[in-house]
Coordinates of C-alpha atoms in Angstrom, one line a residue:
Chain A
X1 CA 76.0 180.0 136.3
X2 CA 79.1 179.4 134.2
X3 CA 80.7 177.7 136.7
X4 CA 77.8 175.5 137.8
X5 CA 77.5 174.7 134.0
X6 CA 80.9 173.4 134.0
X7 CA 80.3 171.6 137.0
X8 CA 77.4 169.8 135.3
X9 CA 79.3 169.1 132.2
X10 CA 82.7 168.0 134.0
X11 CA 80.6 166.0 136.2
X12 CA 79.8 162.6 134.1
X13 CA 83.2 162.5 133.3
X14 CA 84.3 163.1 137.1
X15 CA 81.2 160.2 138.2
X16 CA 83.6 157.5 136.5
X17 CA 87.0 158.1 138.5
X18 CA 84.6 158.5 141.7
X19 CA 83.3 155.1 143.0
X20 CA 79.6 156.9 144.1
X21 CA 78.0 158.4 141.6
X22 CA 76.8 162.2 141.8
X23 CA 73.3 162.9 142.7
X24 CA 73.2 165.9 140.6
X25 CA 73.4 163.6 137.1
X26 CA 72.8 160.2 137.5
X27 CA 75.1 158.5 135.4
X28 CA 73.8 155.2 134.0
X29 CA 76.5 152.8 132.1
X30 CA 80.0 153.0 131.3
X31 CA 81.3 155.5 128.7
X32 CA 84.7 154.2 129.2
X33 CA 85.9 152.2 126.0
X34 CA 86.6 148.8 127.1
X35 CA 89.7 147.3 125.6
X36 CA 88.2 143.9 125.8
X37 CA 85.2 142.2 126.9
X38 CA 85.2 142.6 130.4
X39 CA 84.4 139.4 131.4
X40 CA 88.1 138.5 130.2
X41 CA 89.3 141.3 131.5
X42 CA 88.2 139.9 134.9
X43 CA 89.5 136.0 134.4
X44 CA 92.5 137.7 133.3
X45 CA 93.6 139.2 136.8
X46 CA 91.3 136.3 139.0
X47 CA 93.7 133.4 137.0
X48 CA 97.1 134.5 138.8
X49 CA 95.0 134.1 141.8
X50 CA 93.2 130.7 141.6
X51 CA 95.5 127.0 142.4
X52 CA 96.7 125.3 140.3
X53 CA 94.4 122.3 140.1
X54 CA 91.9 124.8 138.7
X55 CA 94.2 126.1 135.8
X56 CA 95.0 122.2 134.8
X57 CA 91.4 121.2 135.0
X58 CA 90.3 123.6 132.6
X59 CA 92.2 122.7 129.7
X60 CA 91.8 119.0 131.1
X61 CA 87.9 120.0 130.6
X62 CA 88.2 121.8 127.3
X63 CA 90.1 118.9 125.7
X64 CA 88.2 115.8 127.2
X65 CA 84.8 118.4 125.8
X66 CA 86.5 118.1 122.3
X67 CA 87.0 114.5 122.8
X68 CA 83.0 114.1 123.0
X69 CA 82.3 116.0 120.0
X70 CA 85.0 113.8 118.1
X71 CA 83.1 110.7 119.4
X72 CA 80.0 112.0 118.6
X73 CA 80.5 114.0 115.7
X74 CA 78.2 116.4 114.0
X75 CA 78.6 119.9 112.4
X76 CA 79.5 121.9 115.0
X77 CA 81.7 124.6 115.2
X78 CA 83.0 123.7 118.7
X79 CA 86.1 121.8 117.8
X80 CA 87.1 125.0 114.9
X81 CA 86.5 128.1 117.2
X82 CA 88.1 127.0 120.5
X83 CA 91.1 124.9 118.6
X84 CA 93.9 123.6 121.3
X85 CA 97.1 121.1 120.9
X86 CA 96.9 119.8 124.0
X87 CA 94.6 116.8 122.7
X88 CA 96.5 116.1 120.2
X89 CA 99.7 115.8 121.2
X90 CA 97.9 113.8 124.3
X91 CA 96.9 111.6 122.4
X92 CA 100.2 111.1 119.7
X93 CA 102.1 110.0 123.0
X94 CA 99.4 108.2 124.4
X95 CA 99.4 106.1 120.7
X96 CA 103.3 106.2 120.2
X97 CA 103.5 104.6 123.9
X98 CA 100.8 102.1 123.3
X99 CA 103.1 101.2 119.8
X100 CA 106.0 100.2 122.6
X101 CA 106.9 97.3 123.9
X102 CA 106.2 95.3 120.9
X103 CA 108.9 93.9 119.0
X104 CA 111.0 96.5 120.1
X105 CA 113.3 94.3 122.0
X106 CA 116.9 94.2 120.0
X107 CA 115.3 93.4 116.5
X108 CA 115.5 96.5 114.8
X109 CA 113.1 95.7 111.7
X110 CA 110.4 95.9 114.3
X111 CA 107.0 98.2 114.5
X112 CA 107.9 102.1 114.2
X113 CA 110.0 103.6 116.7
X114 CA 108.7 106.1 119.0
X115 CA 110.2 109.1 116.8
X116 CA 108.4 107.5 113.8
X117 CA 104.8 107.5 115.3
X118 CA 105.2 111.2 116.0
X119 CA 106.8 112.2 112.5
X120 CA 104.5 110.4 110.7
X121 CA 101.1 111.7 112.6
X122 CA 102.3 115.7 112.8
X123 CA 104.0 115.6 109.4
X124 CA 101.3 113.6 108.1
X125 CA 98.7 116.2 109.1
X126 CA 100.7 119.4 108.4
X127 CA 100.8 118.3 104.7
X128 CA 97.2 117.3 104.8
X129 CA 96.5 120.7 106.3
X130 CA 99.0 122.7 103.5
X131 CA 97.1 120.4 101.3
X132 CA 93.7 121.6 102.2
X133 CA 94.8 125.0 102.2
X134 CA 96.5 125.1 99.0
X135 CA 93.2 123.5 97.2
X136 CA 91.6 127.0 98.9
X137 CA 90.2 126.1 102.0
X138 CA 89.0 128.5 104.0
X139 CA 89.9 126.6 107.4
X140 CA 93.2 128.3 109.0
X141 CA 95.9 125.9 109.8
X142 CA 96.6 125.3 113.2
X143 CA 92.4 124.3 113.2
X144 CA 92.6 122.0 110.8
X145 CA 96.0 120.6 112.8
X146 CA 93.5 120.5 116.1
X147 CA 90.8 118.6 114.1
X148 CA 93.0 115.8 112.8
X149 CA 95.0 115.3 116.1
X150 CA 91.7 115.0 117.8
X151 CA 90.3 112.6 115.1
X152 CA 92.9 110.5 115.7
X153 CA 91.1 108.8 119.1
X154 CA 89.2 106.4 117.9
X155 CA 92.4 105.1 116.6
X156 CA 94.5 105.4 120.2
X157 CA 91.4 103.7 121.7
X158 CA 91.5 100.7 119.3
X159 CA 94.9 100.5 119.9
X160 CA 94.4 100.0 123.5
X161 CA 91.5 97.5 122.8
X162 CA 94.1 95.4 120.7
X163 CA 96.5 95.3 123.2
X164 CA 94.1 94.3 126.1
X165 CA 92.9 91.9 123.3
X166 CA 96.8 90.5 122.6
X167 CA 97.4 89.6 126.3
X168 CA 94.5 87.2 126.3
X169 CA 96.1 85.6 123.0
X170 CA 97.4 86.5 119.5
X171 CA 96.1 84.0 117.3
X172 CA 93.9 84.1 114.0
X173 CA 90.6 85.4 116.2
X174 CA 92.3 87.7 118.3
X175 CA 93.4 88.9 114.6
X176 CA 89.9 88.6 113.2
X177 CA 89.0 90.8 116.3
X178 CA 91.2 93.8 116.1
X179 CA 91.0 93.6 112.3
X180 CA 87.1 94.2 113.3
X181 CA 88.0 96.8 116.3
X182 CA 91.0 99.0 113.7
X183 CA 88.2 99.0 110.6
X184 CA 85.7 100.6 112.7
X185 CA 87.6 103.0 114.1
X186 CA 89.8 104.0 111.3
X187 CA 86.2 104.5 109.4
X188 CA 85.2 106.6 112.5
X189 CA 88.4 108.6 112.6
X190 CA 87.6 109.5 108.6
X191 CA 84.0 110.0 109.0
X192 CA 84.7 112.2 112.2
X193 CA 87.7 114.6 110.3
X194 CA 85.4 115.0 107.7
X195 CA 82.4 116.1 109.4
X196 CA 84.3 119.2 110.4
X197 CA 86.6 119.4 107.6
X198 CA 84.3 119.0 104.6
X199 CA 82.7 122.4 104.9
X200 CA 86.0 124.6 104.4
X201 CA 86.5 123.3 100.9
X202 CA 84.5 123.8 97.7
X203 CA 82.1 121.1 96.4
X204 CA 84.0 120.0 93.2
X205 CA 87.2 119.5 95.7
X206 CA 85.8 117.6 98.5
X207 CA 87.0 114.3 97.2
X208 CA 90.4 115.9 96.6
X209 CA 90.3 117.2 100.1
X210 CA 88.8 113.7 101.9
X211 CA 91.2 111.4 100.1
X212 CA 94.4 112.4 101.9
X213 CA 92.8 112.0 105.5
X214 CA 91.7 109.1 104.3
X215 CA 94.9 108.1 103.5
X216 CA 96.9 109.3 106.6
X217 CA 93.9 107.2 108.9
X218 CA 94.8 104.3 106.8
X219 CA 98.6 104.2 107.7
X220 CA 97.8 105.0 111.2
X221 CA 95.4 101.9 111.5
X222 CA 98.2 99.7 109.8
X223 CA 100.2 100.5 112.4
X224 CA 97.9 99.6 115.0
X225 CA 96.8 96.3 113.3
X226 CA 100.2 95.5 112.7
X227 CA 101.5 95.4 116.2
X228 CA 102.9 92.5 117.3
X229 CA 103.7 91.8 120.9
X230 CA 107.2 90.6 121.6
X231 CA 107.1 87.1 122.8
Chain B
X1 CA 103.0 148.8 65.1
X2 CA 99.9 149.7 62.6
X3 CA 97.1 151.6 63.9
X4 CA 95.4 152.4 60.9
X5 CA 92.3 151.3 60.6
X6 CA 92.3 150.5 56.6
X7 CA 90.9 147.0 55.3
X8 CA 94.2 145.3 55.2
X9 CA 94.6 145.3 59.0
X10 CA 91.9 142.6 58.5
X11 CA 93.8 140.0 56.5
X12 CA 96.4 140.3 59.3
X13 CA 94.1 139.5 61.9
X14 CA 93.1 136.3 60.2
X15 CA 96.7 134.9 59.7
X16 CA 97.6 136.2 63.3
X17 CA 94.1 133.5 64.1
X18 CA 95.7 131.0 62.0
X19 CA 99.1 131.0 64.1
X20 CA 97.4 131.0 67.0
X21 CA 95.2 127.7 66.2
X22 CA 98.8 126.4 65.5
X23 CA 100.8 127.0 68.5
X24 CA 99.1 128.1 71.7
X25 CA 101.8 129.7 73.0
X26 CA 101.8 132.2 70.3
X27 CA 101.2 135.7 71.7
X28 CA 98.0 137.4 70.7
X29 CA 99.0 140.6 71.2
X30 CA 98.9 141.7 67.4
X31 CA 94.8 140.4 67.3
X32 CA 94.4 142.1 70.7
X33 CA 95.6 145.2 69.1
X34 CA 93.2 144.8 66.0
X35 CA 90.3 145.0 67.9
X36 CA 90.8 147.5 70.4
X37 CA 92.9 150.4 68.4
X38 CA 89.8 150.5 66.1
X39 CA 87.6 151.4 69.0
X40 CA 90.1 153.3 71.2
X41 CA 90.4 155.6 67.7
X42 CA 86.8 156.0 67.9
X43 CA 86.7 157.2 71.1
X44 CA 90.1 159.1 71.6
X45 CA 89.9 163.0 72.0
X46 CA 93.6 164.4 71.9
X47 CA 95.1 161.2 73.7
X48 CA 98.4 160.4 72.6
X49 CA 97.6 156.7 70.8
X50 CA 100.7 155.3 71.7
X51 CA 100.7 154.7 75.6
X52 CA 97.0 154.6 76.2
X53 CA 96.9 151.7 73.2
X54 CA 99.9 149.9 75.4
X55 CA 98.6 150.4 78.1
X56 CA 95.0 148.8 76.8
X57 CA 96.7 146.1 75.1
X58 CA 98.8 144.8 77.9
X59 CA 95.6 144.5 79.9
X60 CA 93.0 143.3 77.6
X61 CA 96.3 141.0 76.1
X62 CA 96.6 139.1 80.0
X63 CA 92.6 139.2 80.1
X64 CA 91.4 138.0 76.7
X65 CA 93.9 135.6 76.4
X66 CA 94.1 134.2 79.5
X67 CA 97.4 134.6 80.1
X68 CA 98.8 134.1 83.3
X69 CA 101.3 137.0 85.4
X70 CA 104.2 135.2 85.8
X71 CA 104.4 134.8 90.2
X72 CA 107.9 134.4 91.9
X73 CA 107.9 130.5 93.2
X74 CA 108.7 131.5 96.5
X75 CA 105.2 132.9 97.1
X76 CA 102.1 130.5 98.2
X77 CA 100.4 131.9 95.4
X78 CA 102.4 130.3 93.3
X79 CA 101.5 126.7 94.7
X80 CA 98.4 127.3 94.8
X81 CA 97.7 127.6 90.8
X82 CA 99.3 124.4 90.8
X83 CA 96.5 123.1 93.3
X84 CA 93.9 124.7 90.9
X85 CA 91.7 121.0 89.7
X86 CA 88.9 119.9 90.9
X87 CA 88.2 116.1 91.3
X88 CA 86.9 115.1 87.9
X89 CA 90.3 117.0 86.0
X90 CA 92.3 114.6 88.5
X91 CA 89.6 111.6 87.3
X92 CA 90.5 112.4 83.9
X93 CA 94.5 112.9 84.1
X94 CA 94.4 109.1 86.0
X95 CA 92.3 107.5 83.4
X96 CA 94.4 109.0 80.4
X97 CA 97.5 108.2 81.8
X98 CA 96.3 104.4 82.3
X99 CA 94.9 104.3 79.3
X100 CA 96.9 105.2 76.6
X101 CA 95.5 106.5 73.4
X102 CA 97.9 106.2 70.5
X103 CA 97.6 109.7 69.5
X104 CA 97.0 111.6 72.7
X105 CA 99.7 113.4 73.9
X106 CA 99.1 113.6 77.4
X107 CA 100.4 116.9 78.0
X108 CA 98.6 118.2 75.2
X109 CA 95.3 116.5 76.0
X110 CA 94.7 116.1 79.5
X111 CA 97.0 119.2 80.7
X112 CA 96.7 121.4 78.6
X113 CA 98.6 124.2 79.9
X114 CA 97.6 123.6 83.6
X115 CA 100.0 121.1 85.1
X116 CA 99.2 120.7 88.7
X117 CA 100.8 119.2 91.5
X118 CA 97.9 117.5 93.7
X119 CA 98.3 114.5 91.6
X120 CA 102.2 113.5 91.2
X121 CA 102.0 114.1 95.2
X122 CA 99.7 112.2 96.4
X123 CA 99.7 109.4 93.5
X124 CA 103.7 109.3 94.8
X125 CA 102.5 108.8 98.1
X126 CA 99.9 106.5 97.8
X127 CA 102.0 104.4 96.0
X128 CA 104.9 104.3 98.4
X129 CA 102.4 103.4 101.0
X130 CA 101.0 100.4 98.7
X131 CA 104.5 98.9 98.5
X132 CA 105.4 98.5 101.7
X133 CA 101.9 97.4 102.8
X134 CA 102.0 94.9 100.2
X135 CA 105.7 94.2 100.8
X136 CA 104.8 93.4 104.2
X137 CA 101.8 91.3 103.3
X138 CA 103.3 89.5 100.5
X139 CA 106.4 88.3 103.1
X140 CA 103.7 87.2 105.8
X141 CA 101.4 85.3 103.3
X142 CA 104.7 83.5 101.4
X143 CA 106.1 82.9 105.4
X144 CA 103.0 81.7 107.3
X145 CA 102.8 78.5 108.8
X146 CA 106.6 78.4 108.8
X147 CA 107.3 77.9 112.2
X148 CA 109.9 79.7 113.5
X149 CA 108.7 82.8 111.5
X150 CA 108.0 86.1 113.6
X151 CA 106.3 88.4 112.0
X152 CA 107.6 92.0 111.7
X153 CA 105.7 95.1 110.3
X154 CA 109.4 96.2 108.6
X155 CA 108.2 99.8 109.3
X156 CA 111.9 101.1 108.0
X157 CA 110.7 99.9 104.2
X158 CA 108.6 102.9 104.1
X159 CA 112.1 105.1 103.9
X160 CA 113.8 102.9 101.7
X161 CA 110.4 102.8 99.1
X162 CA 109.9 106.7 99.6
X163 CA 113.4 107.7 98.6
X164 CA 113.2 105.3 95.5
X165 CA 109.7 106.7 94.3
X166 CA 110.4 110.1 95.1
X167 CA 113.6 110.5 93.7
X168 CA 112.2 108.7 90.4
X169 CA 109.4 111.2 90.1
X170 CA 111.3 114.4 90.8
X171 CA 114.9 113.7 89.9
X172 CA 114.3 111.9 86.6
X173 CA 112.2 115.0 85.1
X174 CA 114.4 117.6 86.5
X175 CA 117.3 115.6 84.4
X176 CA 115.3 115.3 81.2
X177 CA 114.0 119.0 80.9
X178 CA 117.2 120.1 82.1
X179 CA 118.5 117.9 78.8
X180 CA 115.8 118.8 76.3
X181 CA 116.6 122.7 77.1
X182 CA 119.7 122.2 76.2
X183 CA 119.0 120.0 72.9
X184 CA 116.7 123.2 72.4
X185 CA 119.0 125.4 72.2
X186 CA 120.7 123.3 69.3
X187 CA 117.7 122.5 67.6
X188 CA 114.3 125.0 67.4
X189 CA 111.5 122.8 68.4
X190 CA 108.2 124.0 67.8
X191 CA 106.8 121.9 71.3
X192 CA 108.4 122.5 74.5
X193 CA 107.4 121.2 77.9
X194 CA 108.1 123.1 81.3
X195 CA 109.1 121.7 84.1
X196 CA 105.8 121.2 86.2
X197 CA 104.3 119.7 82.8
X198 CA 106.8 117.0 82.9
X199 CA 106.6 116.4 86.7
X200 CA 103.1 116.1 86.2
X201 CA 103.4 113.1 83.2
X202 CA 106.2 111.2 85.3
X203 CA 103.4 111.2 88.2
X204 CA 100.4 110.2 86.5
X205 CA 102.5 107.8 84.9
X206 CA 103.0 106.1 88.0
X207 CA 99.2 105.7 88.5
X208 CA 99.1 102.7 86.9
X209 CA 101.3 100.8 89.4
X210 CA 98.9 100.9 92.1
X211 CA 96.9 98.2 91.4
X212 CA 100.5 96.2 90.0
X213 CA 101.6 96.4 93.3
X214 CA 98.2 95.2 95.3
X215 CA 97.6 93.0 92.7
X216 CA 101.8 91.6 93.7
X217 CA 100.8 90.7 96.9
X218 CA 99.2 86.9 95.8
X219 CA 102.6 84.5 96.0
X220 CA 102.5 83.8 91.8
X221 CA 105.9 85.0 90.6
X222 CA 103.8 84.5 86.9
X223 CA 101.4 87.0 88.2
X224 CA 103.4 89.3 89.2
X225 CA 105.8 88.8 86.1
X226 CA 102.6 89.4 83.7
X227 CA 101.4 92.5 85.8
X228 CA 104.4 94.0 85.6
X229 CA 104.7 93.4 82.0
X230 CA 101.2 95.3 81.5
X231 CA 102.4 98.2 84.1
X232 CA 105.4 98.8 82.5
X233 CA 104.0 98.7 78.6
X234 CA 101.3 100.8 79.4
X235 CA 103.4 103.7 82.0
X236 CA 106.0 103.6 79.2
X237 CA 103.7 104.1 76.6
X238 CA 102.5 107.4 78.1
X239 CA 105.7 108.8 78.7
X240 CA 106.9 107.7 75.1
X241 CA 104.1 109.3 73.4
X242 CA 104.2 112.5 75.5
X243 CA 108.1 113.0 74.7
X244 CA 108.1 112.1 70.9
X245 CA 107.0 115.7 69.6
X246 CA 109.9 117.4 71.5
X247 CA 112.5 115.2 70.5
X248 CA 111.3 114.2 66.6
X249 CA 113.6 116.6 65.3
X250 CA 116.6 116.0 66.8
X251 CA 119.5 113.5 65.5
X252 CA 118.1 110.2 65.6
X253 CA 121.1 109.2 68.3
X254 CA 119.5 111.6 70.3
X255 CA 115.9 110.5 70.0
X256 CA 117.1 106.8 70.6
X257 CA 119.1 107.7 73.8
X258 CA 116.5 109.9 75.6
X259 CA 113.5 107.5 74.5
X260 CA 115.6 104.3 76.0
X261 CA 116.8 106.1 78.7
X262 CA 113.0 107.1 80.0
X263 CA 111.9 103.3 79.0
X264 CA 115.4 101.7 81.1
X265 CA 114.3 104.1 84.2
X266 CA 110.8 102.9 84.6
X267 CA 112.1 99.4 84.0
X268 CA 114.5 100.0 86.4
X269 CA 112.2 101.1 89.3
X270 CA 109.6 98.7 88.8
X271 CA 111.7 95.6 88.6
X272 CA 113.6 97.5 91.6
X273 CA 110.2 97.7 93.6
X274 CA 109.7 94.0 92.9
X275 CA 113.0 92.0 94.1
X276 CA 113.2 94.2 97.2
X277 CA 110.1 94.5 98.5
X278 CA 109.0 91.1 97.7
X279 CA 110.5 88.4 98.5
X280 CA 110.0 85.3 96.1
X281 CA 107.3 82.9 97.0
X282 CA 107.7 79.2 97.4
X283 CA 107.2 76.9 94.9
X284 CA 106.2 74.1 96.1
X285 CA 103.6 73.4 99.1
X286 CA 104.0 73.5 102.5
X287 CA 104.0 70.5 103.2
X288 CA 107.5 70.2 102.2
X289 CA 108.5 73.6 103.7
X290 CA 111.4 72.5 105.7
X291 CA 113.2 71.5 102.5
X292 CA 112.6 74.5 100.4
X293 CA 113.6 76.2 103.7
X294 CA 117.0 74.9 103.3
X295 CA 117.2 75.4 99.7
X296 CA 115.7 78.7 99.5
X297 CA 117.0 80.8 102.5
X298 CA 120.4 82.3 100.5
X299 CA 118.0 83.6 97.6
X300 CA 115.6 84.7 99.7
X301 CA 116.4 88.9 100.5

């Protein structure tokens, strides 16, 4: 009787190594502790697995997911919890490329260099994030990094607008029309960052807070206004 | 120190108040030890006085008086009571340093013990921005219509303005504290400003220059001549006013050589900011552009 009690009582624990189950105890669940959720646990092992293709066109379809909630912004949580770089730095290049070819030929006072696009949009929003953080937000810092280089699309898209709007001619309503196109999306850029930004801070500091993205939008859509194709 | 509990105790505590009304950095240690040594007599049973009453004081002294622990400067949490305003103390600090109040010392008025940092930064920054936009609008609006003219955005001006600005705002202070700590070891001077405090009054101060240099982008060389007049009279009047107290006892060879050497400085940047940024607008019309063209092109930078 001793032994068939142990039996019993090493049994649960023997029904986990085994694949079937005893019949004696029918053991329902998994006592097991699970390090993590075990959905993970099984993309984990199936990822080595799966082509290529697949691995690229799930980031290509978290980042273009995060572009829809910048273009369409309201307070969600989406663009915090699952924060990336990819975007961003997609679309710094994307901008610093578009910022080419313009009086870039040998005049050297011409439009910002390549090097100066990309210092001035990560510099600009690490100090806007040390900023934020510093007033006591409670948003960490590489999210606030994510929102900001996402933000920064209605800008890249105007900047592509201005330059399909420069071949067809670059005089004063070509200039009334991007000065249209960069004022809208530099207000969109500001409204967008702020949508997901404003909720970290205090209320007697949101101004504080808002001004310097403000800012940073401001000197980004100079930049694109101020391009001026080489001729 | 007394822990008696006999009426003249009282007496001291008022003249301790009196000093403290006087100079706020006084330490309050001796009221602090009025009121609680009373109490902590009351309810001691067989403690020794003398380390629980320390030990009481030094806390109820940082609490009470709102004295601050001194943090090491290479911690964040050190920054971050220098982030510690809210929008309408950094409403207030602009409009005061704008506005001078003869009077109203702005250290003494608007800071009051809490320098902070948001504002020098970003009032810095905005205002290097503002020059070379309005650099590089003023040049297009005095060259348009010229013919030959291409315009360039002159992105490499926002280097040349942010070295000039920032060098100004953090260089010139760390010079004039470092001076008037050494005049204060000469001469005992009942005000004293730290470091952060002055930062924060050469910051604000330059406040007032972001309008001057919008307002410089219309081509009058009278306009920009009379706003600079108005920036400079009313930036150097803050900084003159915040700096007489610490320097009103020294030898008057002193006073005159810090006072014009703060007043030469801002002159100095300001009229700097002007002749390189902008270029000098025509001054006739353009109908007779090709002329002034001739005339003008070795003056022009």
């Amino acid at each position: 009787m001793a032994t068939a009690a142990e039996e019993e009582a090493n049994r649960p624990f023997a029904g986990l190594s085994d694949v079937s189950i005893s019949e004696d105890i029918p053991v329902e669940g998994d006592i097991s502790v699970p390090v993590g959720p075990s959905a993970r646990r099984d993309d984990e092992f199936s990822t080595l697995d799966e082509p290529v293709k697949e691995t690229v066109l799930r980031d290509l379809r978290a980042v273009g997911k995060k572009f829809v909630h910048v273009l369409y912004p309201k307070r969600s949580t989406a663009l915090l919890r699952d924060w990336d770089l990819w975007g961003p730095l997609l679309l710094c290049v994307t901008l610093a490329l578009l910022l080419q070819g313009g009086a870039a030929d040998s005049d050297y006072q011409g439009g910002p260099q390549f090097a100066e696009v990309f210092v001035i949009v990560w510099f600009g929003s690490i100090i806007i994030t040390i900023n934020s953080k510093l007033l006591g937000g409670t948003i960490s810092f590489f999210q606030s990094l994510c929102v900001l280089g996402y933000c920064i699309l209605p800008l890249t898209v105007a900047m592509a607008v201005c330059r399909i709007v420069l071949v067809a001619g670059s005089g004063s309503v070509s200039f009334a029309v991007r000065l249209v196109v960069v004022t809208a999306s530099f207000g969109w850029s500001t409204f967008a960052s702020t949508a997901f930004l404003a909720d970290s801070q205090p209320a007697n500091r949101k101004a504080l807070v808002v001004y310097p993205v403000f800012l940073f939008y401001f000197v980004i859509g100079w930049m694109v206004l101020t391009f001026s194709p080489s001729q | 120190m007394a822990s008696t509990n006999d009426p003249f105790q009282f007496q001291e505590f008022e003249e301790a108040g009196n000093l403290l009304e006087a100079n706020r950095n006084a330490t309050t240690i001796s009221i602090e030890d009025d009121d609680i040594i009373p109490e902590k007599q009351r309810q001691a049973a067989g403690f020794s006085p003398d380390d629980e009453d320390a030990l009481a004081s030094d806390d109820k002294t940082e609490l009470l008086s709102g004295l601050k622990k001194s943090v090491p400067f290479w911690t964040f949490e050190y920054y971050q009571r220098l982030f510690d305003v809210e929008t309408h103390h950094v409403k207030e600090r602009i409009i005061g340093s704008v506005l001078p109040w003869p009077g109203k010392n702005f250290i003494h008025v608007y800071l009051r013990k809490t320098p902070d940092l948001y504002g020098p930064f970003w009032i810095c920054t905005t205002l290097v921005f503002a020059i070379a936009i309005s650099g590089n609008i003023s040049n297009f609006l005095v060259h348009l219509g010229k013919p030959n003219y291409k315009y360039t955005p002159e992105f490499q001006k926002v280097t040349i303005a942010a070295t000039a600005i920032f060098s100004y705002a953090w260089l010139v202070p760390l010079a004039l504290w470092g001076f008037l700590l050494w005049r204060n070891n000469k001469i005992i001077n009942l005000v004293s400003y730290s470091f952060m405090e002055i930062v924060c009054v050469y910051g604000y101060s330059l406040a007032i220059y972001i309008p001057a240099v919008v307002l410089w982008i219309l081509p009058y060389e009278w306009l920009r001549w009379c706003t600079i007049v108005v920036a400079l009279c009313l930036s150097g009047s803050v900084l003159v006013m915040t700096f007489w107290p610490a320097v009103r006892e020294d030898h008057p060879k002193v006073i005159i050589a810090i006072m014009s050497a703060i007043v030469v400085l801002n002159v100095l940047l300001a009229v700097g900011c002007k002749t390189y940024f902008f270029s000098k607008p025509q001054a006739l019309p353009a109908d007779k552009s090709a002329a002034i063209e001739v005339t003008k092109a070795p003056s022009t930078t």
